[in-house]
Amino acid sequence: MGDVHGFLKHGRELPARRAVPVRIKDWQEVYTDFNPKSVQTQASRCMDCGIPFCNNGCPLGNLIPDWNDLVYRDHWREAIERLHATNNFPEFTGRLCPAPCEAACVLGINEDPVTIKQVEVEIVDRAWAEGWITPVLSKQHTGHKVAIVGSGPAGLAAAQQLTRAGHDVVVFERTDRVGGLLRYGIPEFKMEKRHLDRRLAQMTAEGTVFQTGINVGKDITASELTKQFKAVVLAGGATKWRDLAAPGRELQGIHQAMEYLPLANRVQEGDLIDHPFSAAGKHVIIIGGGDTGADCLGTAHRHGAASIHQFEIMARPPDERADSTPWPTWPLMYRASSAHEEGGTQVYAINTVEFSGSNGKLEALRTVDVEQSFSRGRMSFTPIEGTEREFQADLVLLAMGFVGPETEGLLEGLGVELTPQGTVARDAGWMSSVAGVFVAGDMGRGQSLIVWAIAEGRACAAAVDKYLTGDTLLPHPLPPTAQQLR
């Protein structure tokens, strides 16, 4: 690094968030602009370690010390080239990734880690503003046709890599717009869709073809797909949501998070005037304490909910890294998103036992506090006697994660093998049990992070390119772990 004492002279700093009373009145991103000089100062905190654990902490293997040094030296154009060498979409990860790289930062052993994620997004945003990001056109044309099923981050990464390798790539998306959960699952205040649209414009100019409104397996059968394309990449995600089979589940007013969030985004797209079951003026309960629950929380704030409680069955994590998750592993610790800063009440170690209401409409839910325990490696929750409570509720949003990919239609039609976890089985070359059919992202990995989806899309693309041509020049990170193989 140009300033070897940067980490000693400067503390960690992030851009300010817009004032809560202002930002909950709109859907724009919550952060204010960050002065470029401040970005360079933050980049100077990178110690250029002999062994940069941040590289290993990032599933993409981002060359983090390299572009930190380039930013510090004011070489922004070289920085975006280094960043794009490992990450197709840093504007997505820079906004949405929880930053396992920062958890692995050596400085983070005893100080606040480097603001890696913020430097990343500042590099790519500046590159777009300066016009440095343009279509990358292939110099060859192989004539091989490849189908990508699903247009989330894994599918988009695979598509861009394979298009640049000279293949004819068609991306199929069953909704009316491209982007998967990036489009309809991520609220506008976390990532404005203009970032997605300009990247899609680049990909279209490069030659990737997008076909929307096509449910592969229904509108196009599995056999038709494999006949038309030399290779197929399954990147449809793990979209089968986890439900809560409690008495009263049938009452009106209980919805899945992925029923609620897409409609909020459709309002922002101009498809709807109002949300069909807006949280405006309602007492809202969000069941699930993860990122999806936080997305529901921020959306409900912007709708104008009367009150919001967010339930989590697990106990509240400690404020600092737990001893059970030492550096450089991902730390178990309490994290608050911008949505939590905006209001609402978080309730931990609580379980919903029953929904109640009248005339078919939800009015309340009953809960009990629970104690977590482990037996033979299995986690369980024991109700604590005398802790029963009742909460008023007009709207309940279930944000309890996903249990795997949908198997009806395409997967059944292809006849691919599944793992015991319900994901699509694959070998070390990313291929399913059906020759020429590959798997990337949550469909094979299970519910995971956006950074893993992009990494798997890139690696899978290299495997497909090698399958089609006998060799590949595309970068190919590590294969799936043993747990993710058939």
XYZ file of C-alpha atoms in Angstrom:
486
model
C 0.000 0.000 0.000
C 1.085 3.553 -0.696
C 0.373 4.505 2.926
C 1.661 1.687 5.102
C 0.475 3.527 8.213
C -3.067 4.188 6.960
C -4.654 1.686 9.336
C -2.924 3.403 12.265
C -3.957 6.939 11.320
C -7.574 6.503 10.231
C -10.658 4.908 11.713
C -13.453 3.157 9.862
C -15.943 5.529 8.229
C -19.044 4.957 6.101
C -21.275 7.428 4.254
C -24.090 8.889 6.318
C -27.601 7.554 5.945
C -30.329 9.988 5.009
C -32.463 11.113 7.954
C -35.107 8.551 8.898
C -38.106 10.964 8.705
C -37.011 11.858 5.167
C -36.129 8.483 3.708
C -39.230 6.600 4.869
C -41.246 9.033 2.737
C -39.626 7.766 -0.459
C -38.053 4.630 -1.952
C -34.607 5.936 -2.794
C -31.447 4.302 -1.453
C -30.707 5.242 2.139
C -27.062 6.350 1.863
C -25.788 9.800 0.967
C -22.861 10.368 -1.410
C -19.378 9.612 -0.086
C -16.567 12.065 -0.808
C -13.944 10.451 -3.093
C -11.173 11.611 -0.770
C -12.885 9.818 2.098
C -13.032 6.682 -0.028
C -9.295 6.938 -0.670
C -8.664 7.396 3.043
C -10.677 4.265 3.792
C -8.808 2.332 1.104
C -5.520 3.374 2.728
C -6.487 1.393 5.846
C -5.868 -1.829 3.892
C -2.618 -3.324 5.186
C -1.833 -5.376 2.034
C -1.339 -8.391 4.300
C 1.158 -11.089 3.433
C -1.788 -13.486 3.417
C -4.923 -11.448 2.538
C -7.635 -13.476 4.249
C -10.229 -11.134 2.706
C -9.567 -12.819 -0.656
C -10.502 -16.176 0.807
C -13.416 -14.712 2.753
C -14.915 -13.519 -0.533
C -16.481 -16.400 -2.521
C -15.542 -14.536 -5.704
C -11.891 -14.305 -4.699
C -11.953 -10.548 -5.239
C -8.469 -8.996 -5.470
C -9.241 -6.649 -2.622
C -5.776 -5.333 -1.653
C -5.087 -4.626 -5.336
C -8.044 -2.343 -5.876
C -7.743 -0.758 -2.455
C -4.211 0.315 -3.394
C -5.349 1.576 -6.810
C -8.114 3.668 -5.261
C -5.695 5.130 -2.709
C -3.350 6.091 -5.561
C -6.273 7.660 -7.496
C -6.095 5.023 -10.282
C -9.840 4.440 -10.455
C -9.981 3.086 -14.000
C -7.416 0.412 -13.224
C -9.376 -0.362 -10.058
C -12.571 -1.208 -11.964
C -10.596 -3.461 -14.306
C -9.205 -5.347 -11.303
C -12.669 -5.520 -9.753
C -14.325 -6.774 -12.942
C -11.660 -9.463 -13.257
C -13.450 -11.450 -10.553
C -16.937 -9.916 -10.242
C -19.384 -9.283 -13.076
C -21.721 -7.150 -10.971
C -19.960 -5.224 -8.180
C -22.791 -2.678 -8.111
C -25.035 -5.504 -6.858
C -22.667 -7.023 -4.297
C -21.510 -3.588 -3.140
C -25.097 -2.879 -2.103
C -26.473 -6.288 -1.140
C -23.650 -8.550 0.013
C -23.196 -8.877 3.815
C -19.423 -8.667 3.198
C -17.834 -11.899 4.464
C -14.601 -10.345 3.189
C -14.761 -7.771 5.971
C -15.351 -10.504 8.556
C -12.073 -12.056 7.342
C -10.087 -8.782 7.234
C -6.852 -9.129 9.234
C -7.314 -5.634 10.635
C -10.624 -6.880 12.042
C -8.819 -9.111 14.540
C -8.496 -6.211 16.968
C -9.794 -3.131 15.094
C -12.729 -2.226 12.862
C -12.161 -3.922 9.482
C -11.516 -2.099 6.220
C -14.656 -0.769 4.514
C -14.164 -3.194 1.624
C -17.795 -3.246 0.518
C -18.025 0.545 0.377
C -14.817 0.917 -1.627
C -16.160 -1.707 -4.049
C -19.413 0.122 -4.736
C -17.643 3.470 -5.042
C -15.325 2.017 -7.708
C -18.131 0.660 -9.874
C -20.402 3.689 -9.444
C -17.577 5.967 -10.548
C -16.823 3.671 -13.489
C -20.423 3.932 -14.689
C -20.417 7.710 -14.212
C -17.174 8.080 -16.179
C -18.392 5.855 -19.024
C -15.681 3.252 -18.473
C -18.121 0.317 -18.486
C -19.043 -0.598 -22.045
C -20.120 -3.804 -23.822
C -17.395 -6.450 -24.061
C -17.862 -8.088 -27.452
C -16.614 -11.596 -28.155
C -13.987 -11.944 -30.861
C -15.207 -15.407 -31.788
C -18.514 -17.158 -32.458
C -18.775 -20.837 -31.587
C -22.293 -21.458 -32.852
C -23.169 -23.365 -29.672
C -26.567 -22.499 -28.177
C -26.867 -22.300 -24.382
C -30.060 -21.834 -22.368
C -29.972 -20.187 -18.948
C -33.097 -20.830 -16.876
C -33.492 -17.997 -14.385
C -32.284 -14.410 -14.514
C -31.109 -13.875 -10.949
C -27.452 -13.145 -10.165
C -26.278 -16.721 -10.856
C -28.034 -16.871 -14.222
C -26.891 -13.411 -15.247
C -23.260 -14.118 -14.324
C -23.273 -17.389 -16.259
C -24.940 -15.702 -19.222
C -22.474 -12.835 -19.426
C -19.458 -15.123 -19.181
C -20.755 -17.531 -21.827
C -21.777 -14.738 -24.198
C -18.306 -13.244 -23.933
C -16.874 -16.700 -24.698
C -18.690 -16.568 -28.046
C -21.727 -18.766 -27.410
C -25.345 -17.976 -28.342
C -26.967 -17.470 -24.956
C -30.685 -17.204 -24.250
C -31.874 -16.374 -20.731
C -35.403 -17.490 -19.849
C -37.303 -15.647 -17.113
C -40.830 -16.617 -16.096
C -41.842 -13.171 -14.843
C -42.374 -10.147 -17.066
C -38.990 -8.530 -16.330
C -35.428 -9.763 -16.045
C -33.626 -9.881 -12.703
C -35.175 -12.560 -10.502
C -35.056 -11.562 -6.845
C -32.867 -8.594 -7.778
C -35.926 -7.221 -9.582
C -38.844 -8.232 -7.421
C -37.356 -9.369 -4.100
C -34.941 -6.559 -3.232
C -36.676 -3.315 -2.225
C -35.841 -0.150 -4.103
C -34.376 1.480 -0.971
C -31.677 -1.237 -0.884
C -30.913 -1.167 -4.603
C -32.559 1.106 -7.105
C -33.422 -0.870 -10.218
C -31.569 1.556 -12.487
C -28.397 -0.280 -11.439
C -29.861 -3.534 -12.719
C -31.270 -2.027 -15.905
C -28.017 -0.487 -17.088
C -26.162 -3.776 -16.570
C -28.866 -5.607 -18.537
C -28.474 -3.050 -21.323
C -24.749 -3.858 -21.424
C -25.472 -7.588 -21.602
C -28.018 -7.116 -24.388
C -25.480 -5.090 -26.378
C -22.982 -7.922 -25.894
C -25.410 -10.367 -27.482
C -27.215 -12.079 -24.617
C -30.878 -12.664 -25.504
C -33.536 -12.344 -22.800
C -36.946 -13.972 -23.093
C -39.407 -13.038 -20.357
C -42.819 -14.416 -19.468
C -41.728 -17.986 -20.231
C -42.114 -20.657 -17.585
C -39.629 -23.303 -18.699
C -41.104 -26.725 -18.072
C -44.564 -25.469 -18.932
C -44.391 -23.012 -21.836
C -41.335 -24.888 -23.137
C -41.071 -28.531 -22.124
C -37.881 -30.015 -20.743
C -37.429 -32.177 -23.844
C -37.905 -29.194 -26.162
C -35.307 -27.265 -24.178
C -32.634 -29.974 -24.381
C -33.299 -30.479 -28.099
C -32.949 -26.772 -28.934
C -29.834 -26.097 -26.836
C -26.477 -27.826 -26.649
C -26.190 -26.970 -22.939
C -28.619 -25.830 -20.254
C -27.813 -23.997 -17.019
C -30.374 -24.309 -14.242
C -30.242 -21.086 -12.225
C -33.825 -20.768 -11.029
C -32.994 -20.267 -7.368
C -34.437 -21.823 -4.205
C -37.890 -20.282 -4.449
C -39.942 -22.768 -2.422
C -40.675 -20.793 0.715
C -40.952 -22.173 4.240
C -44.473 -21.951 5.659
C -45.811 -21.891 9.227
C -48.339 -24.621 9.886
C -49.967 -23.043 12.937
C -53.709 -23.079 13.707
C -55.445 -20.171 11.960
C -52.948 -20.043 9.065
C -55.892 -19.820 6.647
C -57.056 -16.453 8.005
C -57.005 -13.475 5.641
C -54.062 -11.180 6.354
C -51.247 -13.765 6.494
C -48.856 -13.619 3.536
C -45.442 -14.848 2.520
C -42.699 -12.209 2.303
C -42.252 -13.087 -1.368
C -45.904 -12.311 -1.954
C -45.558 -8.942 -0.226
C -42.211 -7.625 -1.506
C -42.689 -8.207 -5.282
C -45.946 -6.260 -5.261
C -44.234 -3.346 -3.500
C -41.637 -3.333 -6.278
C -44.349 -3.494 -8.919
C -45.803 -0.284 -7.505
C -42.384 1.321 -8.019
C -42.253 -0.077 -11.573
C -45.582 1.609 -12.288
C -47.536 -1.634 -12.743
C -49.803 -0.943 -9.765
C -51.134 2.247 -8.228
C -51.285 0.827 -4.704
C -50.121 -2.322 -2.945
C -53.039 -4.823 -2.778
C -52.396 -5.529 0.917
C -50.374 -2.520 2.024
C -49.222 -2.228 5.628
C -50.628 1.304 5.841
C -52.290 1.843 9.221
C -51.959 -1.816 10.186
C -50.392 -3.649 13.099
C -47.755 -5.759 11.379
C -45.943 -8.868 12.614
C -42.939 -10.113 10.622
C -41.990 -13.700 11.452
C -38.329 -14.180 10.595
C -35.303 -12.140 11.629
C -33.114 -12.373 8.531
C -32.510 -10.074 5.582
C -35.884 -10.824 4.004
C -37.590 -9.902 7.248
C -35.627 -6.638 7.343
C -36.733 -5.935 3.755
C -40.342 -6.406 4.855
C -39.675 -4.110 7.827
C -38.344 -1.253 5.682
C -41.195 -1.688 3.202
C -43.820 -1.628 5.961
C -42.273 1.568 7.352
C -42.661 3.209 3.949
C -46.253 2.030 3.730
C -46.988 3.748 7.025
C -47.687 0.818 9.366
C -49.253 1.636 12.738
C -46.855 -0.728 14.541
C -44.345 -3.410 13.567
C -42.904 -6.327 15.502
C -40.270 -8.619 14.029
C -40.053 -12.089 15.567
C -36.991 -14.337 15.637
C -37.085 -17.805 17.171
C -33.344 -17.706 17.910
C -31.927 -15.882 20.936
C -30.519 -12.386 20.426
C -26.901 -12.643 19.220
C -24.147 -10.960 21.265
C -23.079 -7.417 20.397
C -19.520 -8.582 19.662
C -18.201 -11.604 17.769
C -19.172 -14.790 19.615
C -16.364 -17.075 20.769
C -17.966 -19.879 18.748
C -17.206 -18.031 15.493
C -13.591 -16.813 15.779
C -11.828 -14.760 13.121
C -11.734 -15.246 10.126
C -15.089 -17.075 10.094
C -18.399 -15.292 9.613
C -19.167 -13.963 13.111
C -22.274 -14.686 15.103
C -23.164 -11.218 16.389
C -26.021 -8.749 16.457
C -26.514 -6.731 13.270
C -28.993 -3.945 12.655
C -29.959 -2.917 9.137
C -31.092 0.519 8.031
C -34.685 -0.727 8.362
C -34.185 -1.451 12.069
C -32.885 2.084 12.518
C -36.215 3.301 11.134
C -38.313 1.739 13.885
C -40.159 -1.391 14.877
C -39.589 -3.780 17.747
C -37.383 -6.861 17.491
C -38.467 -9.790 19.659
C -36.087 -12.743 20.101
C -36.538 -16.302 21.365
C -40.236 -16.308 20.532
C -42.419 -18.766 18.654
C -45.861 -18.269 17.129
C -48.302 -20.994 18.204
C -51.638 -19.786 16.853
C -53.326 -17.148 14.699
C -56.759 -15.904 15.714
C -59.458 -13.714 14.224
C -63.132 -13.466 13.314
C -65.138 -13.551 10.105
C -62.152 -15.111 8.388
C -59.861 -12.142 9.087
C -56.702 -12.072 11.174
C -56.875 -10.083 14.408
C -54.107 -11.411 16.643
C -51.523 -14.107 17.150
C -50.458 -16.004 20.232
C -46.849 -16.720 21.120
C -44.647 -18.390 23.668
C -41.034 -17.669 24.578
C -38.638 -20.514 23.841
C -35.280 -21.807 25.020
C -32.792 -23.121 22.494
C -30.999 -26.405 23.122
C -28.882 -28.940 21.230
C -28.967 -32.724 21.366
C -26.660 -34.860 19.217
C -25.989 -31.843 17.035
C -29.671 -31.127 16.435
C -31.179 -27.812 17.484
C -34.549 -27.646 19.195
C -36.661 -25.046 20.984
C -38.499 -25.722 24.229
C -41.497 -23.545 25.224
C -41.054 -21.711 28.521
C -44.083 -22.177 30.716
C -45.886 -18.990 31.713
C -44.514 -16.843 28.864
C -47.589 -16.979 26.634
C -48.510 -13.646 25.032
C -50.942 -12.245 22.496
C -50.103 -9.587 19.889
C -52.586 -7.547 17.906
C -52.041 -8.156 14.189
C -53.786 -7.067 11.002
C -50.971 -8.233 8.718
C -48.490 -11.077 9.237
C -45.563 -11.553 6.878
C -43.765 -14.907 6.857
C -40.046 -14.401 6.190
C -38.676 -17.736 7.343
C -36.456 -18.542 4.391
C -36.631 -21.066 1.579
C -36.428 -24.854 1.586
C -35.153 -25.443 -1.961
C -36.056 -25.198 -5.634
C -39.481 -25.900 -7.050
C -39.450 -29.374 -8.567
C -42.762 -29.328 -10.416
C -42.477 -28.871 -14.164
C -38.891 -28.381 -15.282
C -36.929 -30.476 -12.774
C -39.393 -33.340 -12.937
C -39.425 -33.101 -16.733
C -35.637 -33.226 -16.939
C -35.457 -36.101 -14.489
C -32.495 -34.654 -12.591
C -31.436 -36.252 -9.337
C -31.956 -34.319 -6.110
C -29.833 -34.249 -2.973
C -31.290 -35.281 0.414
C -31.693 -31.549 1.055
C -33.924 -31.192 -2.015
C -31.478 -29.229 -4.164
C -30.392 -30.341 -7.631
C -27.469 -32.770 -7.383
C -24.354 -31.940 -9.396
C -20.819 -33.187 -9.834
C -17.520 -31.332 -9.445
C -17.971 -30.040 -12.993
C -21.290 -28.366 -12.121
C -23.251 -30.902 -14.222
C -26.464 -32.499 -13.004
C -27.270 -36.182 -13.442
C -28.489 -35.305 -16.958
C -25.720 -34.809 -19.509
C -25.436 -31.229 -20.733
C -27.608 -29.845 -17.930
C -25.647 -27.777 -15.408
C -26.628 -26.180 -12.105
C -25.572 -22.873 -10.525
C -26.656 -20.785 -7.576
C -29.317 -21.513 -4.992
C -30.925 -24.256 -7.099
C -27.887 -26.408 -6.377
C -26.483 -24.730 -3.287
C -29.643 -23.965 -1.362
C -30.584 -20.503 -0.090
C -27.408 -18.447 0.098
C -25.771 -15.073 -0.567
C -25.714 -13.049 -3.760
C -21.912 -13.234 -3.817
C -22.097 -17.037 -3.853
C -24.662 -16.914 -6.675
C -22.365 -14.801 -8.862
C -19.337 -16.943 -8.011
C -21.216 -20.117 -8.903
C -22.557 -18.591 -12.112
C -19.019 -17.727 -13.206
C -17.620 -21.129 -12.274
C -20.490 -22.958 -13.943
C -19.978 -20.909 -17.117
C -16.370 -22.084 -17.297
C -17.540 -25.694 -16.945
C -20.106 -25.235 -19.721
C -17.532 -23.596 -21.998
C -15.148 -26.514 -21.472
C -17.971 -28.995 -22.107
C -18.817 -27.310 -25.416
C -15.329 -26.609 -26.728
C -13.014 -28.992 -24.893
C -11.185 -26.207 -23.062
C -11.866 -22.819 -21.504
C -10.120 -19.534 -20.844
C -12.877 -18.405 -18.489
C -11.857 -18.124 -14.821
C -13.175 -21.030 -12.786
C -13.201 -20.796 -8.994
C -13.393 -23.841 -6.761
C -15.988 -26.551 -7.522
C -18.993 -27.211 -5.259
C -18.212 -28.640 -1.836
C -18.770 -32.310 -1.088
C -22.073 -31.513 0.600
C -23.392 -29.991 -2.603
C -22.434 -32.874 -4.900
C -24.682 -35.772 -5.866
